[in-house]
């Protein structure tokens, strides 16, 4: 009986040691990669979707979209990591209704993509959860197609297809959970500021991701 109890205690101690070893291994420097899906919204400025010559108009900024991303990074130590991402935020539909001097509308469809590099600051908990903060920069790539409907028309010199690339700032917060020593599930909220030229706004996204440690 005593031998059985001692064996059980030794097995429990070994299990706890293995669990602690796995948790410790997950926080050691390593490479990782993963993918994510997101709920995205392009929070455009009130004067976006211009209607040249209009004296009275209202803006409809459209609905949320679904986006996705792939990412890879290097965990530097327990608290810091560098991460690169390629993101497709989706295509956003916006309408400016013109009331005067004629009635009609300006319709804009904007696709937003980005390549970013972020510094992640993390605080791990013994439970396997980790708090995440991030800050970085993104090469934002936007393409906007414009058209009119009704009696309103653009002046002849108006460009109706505009592409733009620019560097913008990005920040975010999130939480992760170490499902195993190699697999982490994450939920992150991010904002990229002042994205776009023809149609400008803040790109906001809630990402749900899974990453794998190599």
XYZ file of C-alpha atoms in Angstrom:
214
model
C 0.000 0.000 0.000
C 2.785 2.411 0.957
C 4.636 1.521 -2.239
C 1.513 2.311 -4.301
C 1.047 5.651 -2.532
C 4.710 6.553 -3.067
C 4.455 5.591 -6.732
C 1.341 7.746 -7.174
C 3.051 10.718 -5.503
C 6.113 10.285 -7.717
C 3.902 10.113 -10.839
C 2.042 13.271 -9.775
C 5.306 15.095 -9.126
C 6.659 13.977 -12.497
C 3.470 15.176 -14.215
C 3.682 18.589 -12.549
C 7.355 18.885 -13.496
C 6.557 17.985 -17.121
C 3.721 20.563 -17.221
C 6.021 23.238 -15.808
C 8.688 22.255 -18.350
C 6.189 22.577 -21.216
C 5.011 25.987 -19.983
C 8.613 27.112 -19.652
C 9.489 25.792 -23.127
C 6.605 27.775 -24.640
C 8.158 31.017 -23.361
C 11.700 30.318 -24.622
C 12.942 32.079 -27.820
C 11.463 30.403 -30.911
C 9.984 30.945 -34.377
C 6.256 30.654 -34.993
C 3.647 31.098 -37.737
C -0.125 31.107 -37.991
C -3.310 32.367 -39.580
C -6.372 34.362 -38.548
C -9.851 35.442 -39.562
C -11.312 38.799 -38.574
C -14.356 41.002 -38.336
C -13.294 44.305 -39.927
C -14.710 47.803 -40.335
C -13.383 50.790 -42.281
C -14.258 53.759 -40.061
C -14.090 56.502 -42.700
C -14.034 60.251 -42.087
C -17.292 62.257 -42.329
C -16.066 64.066 -45.450
C -14.980 60.858 -47.226
C -16.567 59.876 -50.567
C -16.527 63.437 -51.921
C -19.184 64.655 -54.346
C -17.657 67.680 -56.118
C -20.185 70.452 -56.655
C -22.783 69.063 -54.253
C -24.215 71.529 -51.755
C -26.203 69.045 -49.639
C -25.373 65.366 -49.062
C -25.236 62.594 -46.444
C -22.811 59.685 -46.003
C -23.597 55.981 -45.573
C -20.414 54.121 -44.557
C -21.534 50.522 -45.150
C -21.266 47.330 -43.123
C -18.586 45.241 -41.407
C -16.630 42.809 -43.549
C -14.684 39.574 -43.076
C -10.894 39.656 -43.367
C -8.006 37.236 -42.996
C -4.267 37.239 -42.370
C -1.162 35.069 -42.262
C 1.706 35.871 -39.935
C 5.125 34.718 -38.761
C 7.303 35.886 -35.922
C 10.179 35.399 -33.576
C 9.669 35.266 -29.823
C 12.719 37.042 -28.424
C 12.214 36.208 -24.758
C 9.468 35.838 -22.160
C 8.041 39.303 -22.778
C 8.814 40.412 -26.348
C 8.356 39.217 -29.932
C 8.653 40.600 -33.459
C 5.861 39.674 -35.894
C 5.264 40.243 -39.591
C 1.797 39.948 -41.161
C 0.046 40.011 -44.524
C -3.606 41.036 -44.154
C -6.616 41.347 -46.434
C -9.195 43.463 -44.605
C -11.889 43.043 -47.256
C -13.846 45.281 -49.634
C -15.910 48.158 -48.213
C -18.969 49.747 -49.800
C -19.783 53.400 -49.068
C -22.464 55.697 -50.502
C -22.861 59.482 -50.394
C -26.453 60.509 -51.158
C -26.623 63.886 -52.913
C -29.720 66.063 -52.353
C -28.676 69.347 -54.026
C -28.271 70.865 -56.522
C -29.483 67.581 -58.086
C -30.406 64.226 -56.580
C -28.213 61.179 -56.974
C -25.383 59.347 -55.242
C -21.663 58.642 -55.278
C -20.791 54.977 -54.727
C -17.329 53.896 -53.556
C -15.919 50.375 -53.282
C -12.587 50.232 -51.448
C -10.379 47.182 -50.957
C -7.807 47.408 -48.155
C -4.739 45.193 -47.704
C -1.605 45.590 -45.627
C 1.872 44.272 -44.817
C 2.997 45.089 -41.301
C 5.797 44.625 -38.786
C 4.873 44.773 -35.089
C 6.588 44.659 -31.720
C 4.586 42.494 -29.303
C 4.772 43.022 -25.540
C 3.442 40.028 -23.595
C 2.764 39.163 -19.972
C 2.306 35.413 -19.411
C 0.274 33.955 -16.530
C 0.770 30.559 -14.881
C -2.715 29.532 -16.066
C -1.502 29.503 -19.675
C -3.102 32.835 -20.589
C -1.029 35.751 -21.865
C -1.883 39.457 -22.163
C -0.718 41.036 -25.421
C -0.016 44.591 -26.513
C 1.393 45.519 -29.902
C 2.602 48.535 -31.816
C 4.030 48.791 -35.302
C 3.794 50.087 -38.823
C 1.920 48.916 -41.907
C 2.313 49.417 -45.631
C -1.364 49.994 -46.427
C -2.509 49.237 -49.975
C -5.927 50.561 -50.997
C -7.832 50.569 -54.269
C -11.049 52.562 -54.702
C -13.521 52.445 -57.586
C -16.026 55.306 -57.782
C -19.274 55.604 -59.761
C -22.395 57.754 -59.706
C -26.111 57.023 -59.809
C -29.114 59.236 -60.572
C -28.883 62.785 -61.895
C -25.568 63.527 -60.198
C -22.415 63.041 -62.331
C -18.711 63.662 -61.741
C -16.890 66.533 -63.458
C -14.814 65.322 -66.467
C -11.462 65.560 -64.648
C -12.538 63.355 -61.696
C -10.540 60.132 -61.276
C -12.824 57.134 -60.760
C -10.193 54.457 -60.055
C -7.540 55.295 -57.445
C -4.791 53.103 -55.959
C -2.597 54.161 -53.059
C 0.291 52.847 -50.956
C 1.361 54.495 -47.718
C 3.003 53.781 -44.370
C 0.615 54.075 -41.415
C 0.826 53.439 -37.682
C -0.886 50.457 -36.058
C -1.560 49.353 -32.488
C -3.542 46.640 -30.723
C -4.319 44.672 -27.589
C -5.273 41.045 -27.091
C -5.207 37.857 -25.089
C -3.764 34.442 -25.878
C -3.991 30.957 -24.444
C -1.343 28.219 -24.656
C -3.428 25.237 -25.707
C -0.212 23.171 -25.743
C 3.456 24.113 -25.590
C 3.342 24.529 -29.394
C -0.167 25.832 -30.120
C -1.488 29.242 -29.018
C -4.997 30.592 -29.623
C -5.321 34.398 -29.708
C -7.967 37.115 -29.868
C -6.668 40.585 -30.799
C -8.233 43.981 -31.504
C -6.197 46.234 -33.804
C -6.447 49.735 -35.270
C -4.500 51.084 -38.256
C -4.711 54.883 -38.403
C -5.459 57.133 -41.406
C -5.603 54.465 -44.092
C -6.366 55.451 -47.691
C -6.136 58.545 -49.872
C -9.317 58.928 -51.931
C -11.322 57.376 -49.079
C -9.563 57.854 -45.713
C -10.355 56.314 -42.345
C -9.203 54.087 -39.503
C -9.090 50.356 -40.217
C -10.379 48.420 -37.186
C -10.346 44.636 -36.840
C -11.028 41.877 -34.315
C -8.806 38.873 -35.147
C -9.188 35.250 -34.023
C -5.975 33.348 -34.703
C -4.047 30.136 -34.112
C -0.257 29.990 -34.128
C 2.206 27.089 -34.121
C 5.654 27.103 -32.582
C 8.494 25.522 -34.555
